Amino acid sequence: MSFLNLDDVSYFTLAGFTLNVEERAAIAASLQLKKDQEKLETIALWGKILGIQRDYFVAHSPGDDVFARKYYYSLDLVNWLQLPDVSPEEMTRIEAIHGRFFGDPAYEYPVTSEGEQEGEEGQAPPTPINEEKRLSGTIALMNYEVQIVPRGAFYRDAMHKLRPNINFQGIQKAELGQLTNYFHYRDGFDINKRSLLERANNFDESLDIFEPISRDEPKGVWSAQVERGGSVAILRSLLWPGYVFFHAPAPPKWGAMYYGTGQKNINIGFML
């Protein structure tokens, strides 16, 4: 995963949103302080979730594993608090919440299922989901479903270990808008799921290590545009409106940012 440089936030004006000068300055100063306090190797902005009362700014920092990260949120761009882990049972309940975020980490969402409200016989009812947990679960779900990288940005070495490709030269300008050149950045993809046709057509086992977003259903769930005279690709997710990815090949840089209400488009199947 590429960690967004605040200097690259200007690319997202091509998608219709950006951060103002005051926000950028506050983010840069407070994240540097957080990095120094916790002795983090890197910390960068992940996005902004718009709440009814207040907005959540979200940042992330890499762990030992390429998929492991710590997440932090801030309501004032001064204090950054680490988000809690979410259990599989909590994630199931978080996915059933569809309304807007309020902007209050302590707000508790009511248990809507009658069976859950009363609990199983002889058991206490489940603990309500607070908004801090919902924020953590929503970020994890969004990352799994729409976080992407350009083809060739990572590779598997001879020991099958996933590594960033320091020789990545970017996608060719003529192919910037092709969805086959962008992969889901998530673990668990079995290379044997590729069809024989796919594996026969410009296939590289060391580079084609993730699932291409061109296979996502329903078709049309991704929007791809090439801007600035063909020098920048802008990809938008219609499943999670507000997730935007950019890739500029010369010099090669790429990144993503989320700017939205944190709501999944559950009606996407009826829209396409």
Tab-separated table of C-alpha atoms in Angstrom:
chain	number	residue	atom	x	y	z
A	1	MET	CA	0.000	0.000	0.000
A	2	SER	CA	1.291	3.464	-0.885
A	3	PHE	CA	1.022	5.975	1.940
A	4	LEU	CA	-0.470	9.230	0.720
A	5	ASN	CA	1.808	12.249	0.651
A	6	LEU	CA	-0.111	15.405	1.527
A	7	ASP	CA	1.503	17.069	-1.486
A	8	ASP	CA	-0.468	14.634	-3.657
A	9	VAL	CA	-3.859	15.613	-2.224
A	10	SER	CA	-4.213	18.025	-5.151
A	11	TYR	CA	-4.809	15.034	-7.433
A	12	PHE	CA	-8.158	14.510	-5.746
A	13	THR	CA	-9.447	17.845	-7.019
A	14	LEU	CA	-9.860	15.891	-10.262
A	15	ALA	CA	-12.478	13.831	-8.415
A	16	GLY	CA	-14.243	16.897	-7.045
A	17	PHE	CA	-12.908	17.159	-3.490
A	18	THR	CA	-9.824	18.171	-1.563
A	19	LEU	CA	-8.625	19.371	1.831
A	20	ASN	CA	-8.310	23.067	2.547
A	21	VAL	CA	-5.022	24.739	3.469
A	22	GLU	CA	-5.834	24.816	7.196
A	23	GLU	CA	-6.673	21.105	7.252
A	24	ARG	CA	-3.483	20.166	5.428
A	25	ALA	CA	-1.331	22.222	7.776
A	26	ALA	CA	-3.009	20.785	10.879
A	27	ILE	CA	-2.774	17.208	9.576
A	28	ALA	CA	0.914	17.562	8.719
A	29	ALA	CA	1.798	18.986	12.140
A	30	SER	CA	-0.310	16.631	14.260
A	31	LEU	CA	0.686	13.457	12.391
A	32	GLN	CA	4.352	14.348	12.681
A	33	LEU	CA	3.854	14.758	16.430
A	34	LYS	CA	2.028	11.404	16.614
A	35	LYS	CA	4.814	9.740	14.641
A	36	ASP	CA	7.435	11.083	17.038
A	37	GLN	CA	5.443	10.222	20.168
A	38	GLU	CA	4.838	6.594	19.195
A	39	LYS	CA	8.082	6.152	17.240
A	40	LEU	CA	6.223	5.122	14.095
A	41	GLU	CA	8.075	4.471	10.872
A	42	THR	CA	5.344	6.123	8.809
A	43	ILE	CA	1.919	7.588	9.406
A	44	ALA	CA	-0.273	9.096	6.715
A	45	LEU	CA	-3.784	10.282	6.026
A	46	TRP	CA	-6.284	7.579	5.029
A	47	GLY	CA	-9.324	9.793	4.574
A	48	LYS	CA	-12.161	11.816	6.031
A	49	ILE	CA	-15.560	10.447	7.045
A	50	LEU	CA	-18.257	13.092	7.176
A	51	GLY	CA	-20.446	12.908	10.267
A	52	ILE	CA	-23.686	14.663	11.153
A	53	GLN	CA	-22.214	16.519	14.127
A	54	ARG	CA	-18.459	16.193	13.533
A	55	ASP	CA	-16.160	14.643	10.955
A	56	TYR	CA	-13.621	11.876	11.487
A	57	PHE	CA	-10.142	12.249	10.042
A	58	VAL	CA	-8.462	8.844	9.743
A	59	ALA	CA	-4.752	8.016	9.497
A	60	HIS	CA	-2.875	4.720	9.228
A	61	SER	CA	0.573	3.370	10.007
A	62	PRO	CA	2.162	0.144	8.673
A	63	GLY	CA	2.907	-2.887	10.818
A	64	ASP	CA	5.373	-5.745	10.415
A	65	ASP	CA	3.187	-7.471	7.818
A	66	VAL	CA	2.339	-5.709	4.545
A	67	PHE	CA	-1.374	-6.005	5.309
A	68	ALA	CA	-1.117	-5.127	9.007
A	69	ARG	CA	-1.727	-1.513	9.954
A	70	LYS	CA	-2.721	0.596	12.904
A	71	TYR	CA	-5.503	3.110	12.448
A	72	TYR	CA	-6.026	6.386	14.245
A	73	TYR	CA	-8.815	8.937	14.181
A	74	SER	CA	-9.105	12.582	15.106
A	75	LEU	CA	-12.026	14.947	15.536
A	76	ASP	CA	-9.949	18.096	16.058
A	77	LEU	CA	-6.747	17.452	14.052
A	78	VAL	CA	-4.795	17.730	17.292
A	79	ASN	CA	-5.356	14.464	19.157
A	80	TRP	CA	-5.165	11.119	17.352
A	81	LEU	CA	-6.630	8.037	19.050
A	82	GLN	CA	-5.965	4.457	17.973
A	83	LEU	CA	-8.988	2.565	16.715
A	84	PRO	CA	-9.873	-0.716	18.462
A	85	ASP	CA	-9.863	-4.140	16.854
A	86	VAL	CA	-13.206	-5.588	15.784
A	87	SER	CA	-14.255	-9.216	16.273
A	88	PRO	CA	-15.966	-11.218	13.486
A	89	GLU	CA	-19.230	-11.135	15.473
A	90	GLU	CA	-18.992	-7.356	15.808
A	91	MET	CA	-18.206	-7.005	12.120
A	92	THR	CA	-21.403	-8.854	11.219
A	93	ARG	CA	-23.422	-6.391	13.268
A	94	ILE	CA	-21.513	-3.387	11.919
A	95	GLU	CA	-22.369	-4.422	8.359
A	96	ALA	CA	-26.065	-4.209	9.287
A	97	ILE	CA	-25.759	-0.499	10.191
A	98	HIS	CA	-26.508	1.717	7.192
A	99	GLY	CA	-27.146	5.218	8.541
A	100	ARG	CA	-24.833	8.213	8.721
A	101	PHE	CA	-22.066	8.531	11.292
A	102	PHE	CA	-22.920	11.014	14.035
A	103	GLY	CA	-19.407	12.149	14.893
A	104	ASP	CA	-19.575	10.905	18.487
A	105	PRO	CA	-17.244	7.941	19.185
A	106	ALA	CA	-19.251	6.978	22.297
A	107	TYR	CA	-22.624	6.878	20.532
A	108	GLU	CA	-24.151	3.394	20.822
A	109	TYR	CA	-26.167	1.887	18.003
A	110	PRO	CA	-29.233	-0.011	19.221
A	111	VAL	CA	-29.473	-3.751	18.703
A	112	THR	CA	-32.214	-4.080	16.110
A	113	SER	CA	-32.762	-7.843	16.064
A	114	GLU	CA	-35.276	-9.066	18.635
A	115	GLY	CA	-33.252	-12.232	19.149
A	116	GLU	CA	-30.094	-10.235	19.715
A	117	GLN	CA	-31.850	-7.807	22.044
A	118	GLU	CA	-32.884	-10.568	24.410
A	119	GLY	CA	-29.840	-12.765	23.827
A	120	GLU	CA	-29.811	-16.525	23.614
A	121	GLU	CA	-31.540	-18.322	26.456
A	122	GLY	CA	-29.380	-18.112	29.540
A	123	GLN	CA	-27.011	-15.576	27.967
A	124	ALA	CA	-26.682	-11.845	28.395
A	125	PRO	CA	-27.612	-9.686	25.385
A	126	PRO	CA	-24.685	-8.595	23.209
A	127	THR	CA	-22.867	-5.368	23.994
A	128	PRO	CA	-24.104	-2.509	21.791
A	129	ILE	CA	-21.803	-1.341	19.012
A	130	ASN	CA	-20.427	2.115	19.672
A	131	GLU	CA	-19.433	4.452	16.872
A	132	GLU	CA	-15.721	4.021	17.510
A	133	LYS	CA	-16.106	0.283	16.815
A	134	ARG	CA	-18.268	1.006	13.793
A	135	LEU	CA	-15.620	3.354	12.427
A	136	SER	CA	-12.938	0.684	12.818
A	137	GLY	CA	-15.089	-1.997	11.185
A	138	THR	CA	-16.154	0.238	8.312
A	139	ILE	CA	-12.542	1.083	7.487
A	140	ALA	CA	-11.583	-2.613	7.534
A	141	LEU	CA	-14.501	-3.523	5.273
A	142	MET	CA	-13.778	-0.704	2.861
A	143	ASN	CA	-10.108	-1.647	2.666
A	144	TYR	CA	-10.986	-5.236	1.847
A	145	GLU	CA	-13.542	-4.372	-0.812
A	146	VAL	CA	-12.036	-1.408	-2.656
A	147	GLN	CA	-8.426	-0.744	-1.656
A	148	ILE	CA	-6.362	-1.113	-4.834
A	149	VAL	CA	-2.817	-0.888	-6.216
A	150	PRO	CA	-1.390	-0.704	-9.753
A	151	ARG	CA	-0.241	-3.915	-11.396
A	152	GLY	CA	3.473	-4.340	-10.759
A	153	ALA	CA	3.646	-2.257	-7.585
A	154	PHE	CA	4.213	-5.460	-5.576
A	155	TYR	CA	5.753	-8.819	-6.384
A	156	ARG	CA	6.390	-12.204	-4.772
A	157	ASP	CA	10.009	-13.192	-4.419
A	158	ALA	CA	11.501	-16.694	-4.706
A	159	MET	CA	10.420	-17.384	-1.113
A	160	HIS	CA	6.840	-16.332	-1.986
A	161	LYS	CA	7.147	-13.299	0.257
A	162	LEU	CA	5.218	-10.205	-0.787
A	163	ARG	CA	7.429	-7.166	-1.353
A	164	PRO	CA	7.073	-3.610	-2.717
A	165	ASN	CA	8.580	-3.360	-6.186
A	166	ILE	CA	11.252	-0.659	-5.994
A	167	ASN	CA	11.705	-0.950	-9.776
A	168	PHE	CA	8.053	-0.193	-10.523
A	169	GLN	CA	7.987	2.225	-13.468
A	170	GLY	CA	4.266	2.878	-13.528
A	171	ILE	CA	1.597	1.734	-15.945
A	172	GLN	CA	2.108	2.806	-19.543
A	173	LYS	CA	0.150	5.949	-20.418
A	174	ALA	CA	-1.764	4.150	-23.170
A	175	GLU	CA	-3.058	1.614	-20.606
A	176	LEU	CA	-3.768	3.923	-17.654
A	177	GLY	CA	-7.544	3.644	-17.988
A	178	GLN	CA	-7.704	-0.161	-18.220
A	179	LEU	CA	-9.158	-1.824	-15.111
A	180	THR	CA	-7.087	-4.957	-15.736
A	181	ASN	CA	-4.052	-2.949	-14.602
A	182	TYR	CA	-5.379	-2.371	-11.076
A	183	PHE	CA	-5.546	-5.016	-8.367
A	184	HIS	CA	-7.301	-5.465	-5.038
A	185	TYR	CA	-4.742	-5.000	-2.274
A	186	ARG	CA	-5.765	-7.861	-0.020
A	187	ASP	CA	-4.498	-11.235	1.047
A	188	GLY	CA	-5.944	-14.618	0.217
A	189	PHE	CA	-6.105	-14.528	-3.582
A	190	ASP	CA	-5.388	-17.925	-5.135
A	191	ILE	CA	-3.488	-17.553	-8.383
A	192	ASN	CA	-5.146	-20.764	-9.608
A	193	LYS	CA	-8.456	-18.886	-9.755
A	194	ARG	CA	-7.193	-17.177	-12.881
A	195	SER	CA	-8.679	-18.626	-16.052
A	196	LEU	CA	-6.420	-20.297	-18.600
A	197	LEU	CA	-7.136	-17.424	-20.980
A	198	GLU	CA	-6.037	-14.868	-18.402
A	199	ARG	CA	-2.889	-16.818	-17.590
A	200	ALA	CA	-1.995	-17.129	-21.260
A	201	ASN	CA	-2.358	-13.403	-21.946
A	202	ASN	CA	0.588	-11.331	-20.669
A	203	PHE	CA	0.589	-13.201	-17.364
A	204	ASP	CA	3.464	-12.953	-14.887
A	205	GLU	CA	3.277	-15.155	-11.783
A	206	SER	CA	5.512	-12.823	-9.795
A	207	LEU	CA	3.450	-9.692	-10.580
A	208	ASP	CA	-0.122	-10.940	-11.082
A	209	ILE	CA	-0.479	-11.785	-7.410
A	210	PHE	CA	-3.763	-10.043	-6.627
A	211	GLU	CA	-7.234	-10.114	-8.133
A	212	PRO	CA	-7.831	-7.528	-10.896
A	213	ILE	CA	-10.725	-5.165	-10.258
A	214	SER	CA	-11.926	-5.813	-13.822
A	215	ARG	CA	-13.469	-9.024	-12.443
A	216	ASP	CA	-15.594	-7.223	-9.842
A	217	GLU	CA	-19.348	-7.679	-9.965
A	218	PRO	CA	-21.591	-6.052	-10.941
A	219	LYS	CA	-19.832	-4.767	-14.024
A	220	GLY	CA	-19.456	-1.014	-13.911
A	221	VAL	CA	-18.766	-0.861	-10.181
A	222	TRP	CA	-15.547	1.027	-10.980
A	223	SER	CA	-15.219	4.286	-12.891
A	224	ALA	CA	-11.878	5.002	-14.590
A	225	GLN	CA	-10.898	8.289	-16.198
A	226	VAL	CA	-7.613	9.600	-17.581
A	227	GLU	CA	-6.966	13.271	-16.839
A	228	ARG	CA	-4.333	15.967	-17.444
A	229	GLY	CA	-3.653	15.066	-21.024
A	230	GLY	CA	-3.441	11.352	-20.344
A	231	SER	CA	-0.907	11.647	-17.525
A	232	VAL	CA	-3.066	10.698	-14.519
A	233	ALA	CA	-5.607	7.923	-13.971
A	234	ILE	CA	-8.466	8.581	-11.551
A	235	LEU	CA	-10.463	5.547	-10.379
A	236	ARG	CA	-13.641	5.852	-8.319
A	237	SER	CA	-15.558	3.154	-6.494
A	238	LEU	CA	-19.326	3.150	-6.923
A	239	LEU	CA	-19.614	0.506	-4.194
A	240	TRP	CA	-18.081	2.867	-1.639
A	241	PRO	CA	-18.754	6.345	-3.050
A	242	GLY	CA	-15.959	8.633	-1.920
A	243	TYR	CA	-13.084	6.181	-2.405
A	244	VAL	CA	-10.767	7.615	-5.062
A	245	PHE	CA	-7.462	6.254	-6.338
A	246	PHE	CA	-4.926	8.037	-8.534
A	247	HIS	CA	-1.909	6.833	-10.477
A	248	ALA	CA	0.596	9.009	-12.329
A	249	PRO	CA	3.299	7.041	-14.159
A	250	ALA	CA	5.906	9.761	-14.706
A	251	PRO	CA	7.408	9.815	-12.175
A	252	PRO	CA	5.527	6.772	-10.831
A	253	LYS	CA	3.319	7.666	-7.888
A	254	TRP	CA	-0.030	6.444	-6.693
A	255	GLY	CA	-2.306	6.652	-3.713
A	256	ALA	CA	-5.869	6.650	-2.492
A	257	MET	CA	-8.081	8.677	-0.233
A	258	TYR	CA	-11.594	8.281	1.089
A	259	TYR	CA	-13.794	11.366	1.417
A	260	GLY	CA	-17.432	10.590	2.092
A	261	THR	CA	-20.115	9.586	4.570
A	262	GLY	CA	-18.769	6.091	5.230
A	263	GLN	CA	-21.848	4.438	3.747
A	264	LYS	CA	-21.715	1.500	1.376
A	265	ASN	CA	-23.923	1.679	-1.711
A	266	ILE	CA	-26.115	-1.313	-0.914
A	267	ASN	CA	-28.276	-0.623	-3.990
A	268	ILE	CA	-25.406	-0.918	-6.462
A	269	GLY	CA	-26.862	-4.096	-7.973
A	270	PHE	CA	-30.026	-2.239	-8.999
A	271	MET	CA	-28.162	0.752	-10.423
A	272	LEU	CA	-25.954	-1.010	-12.972
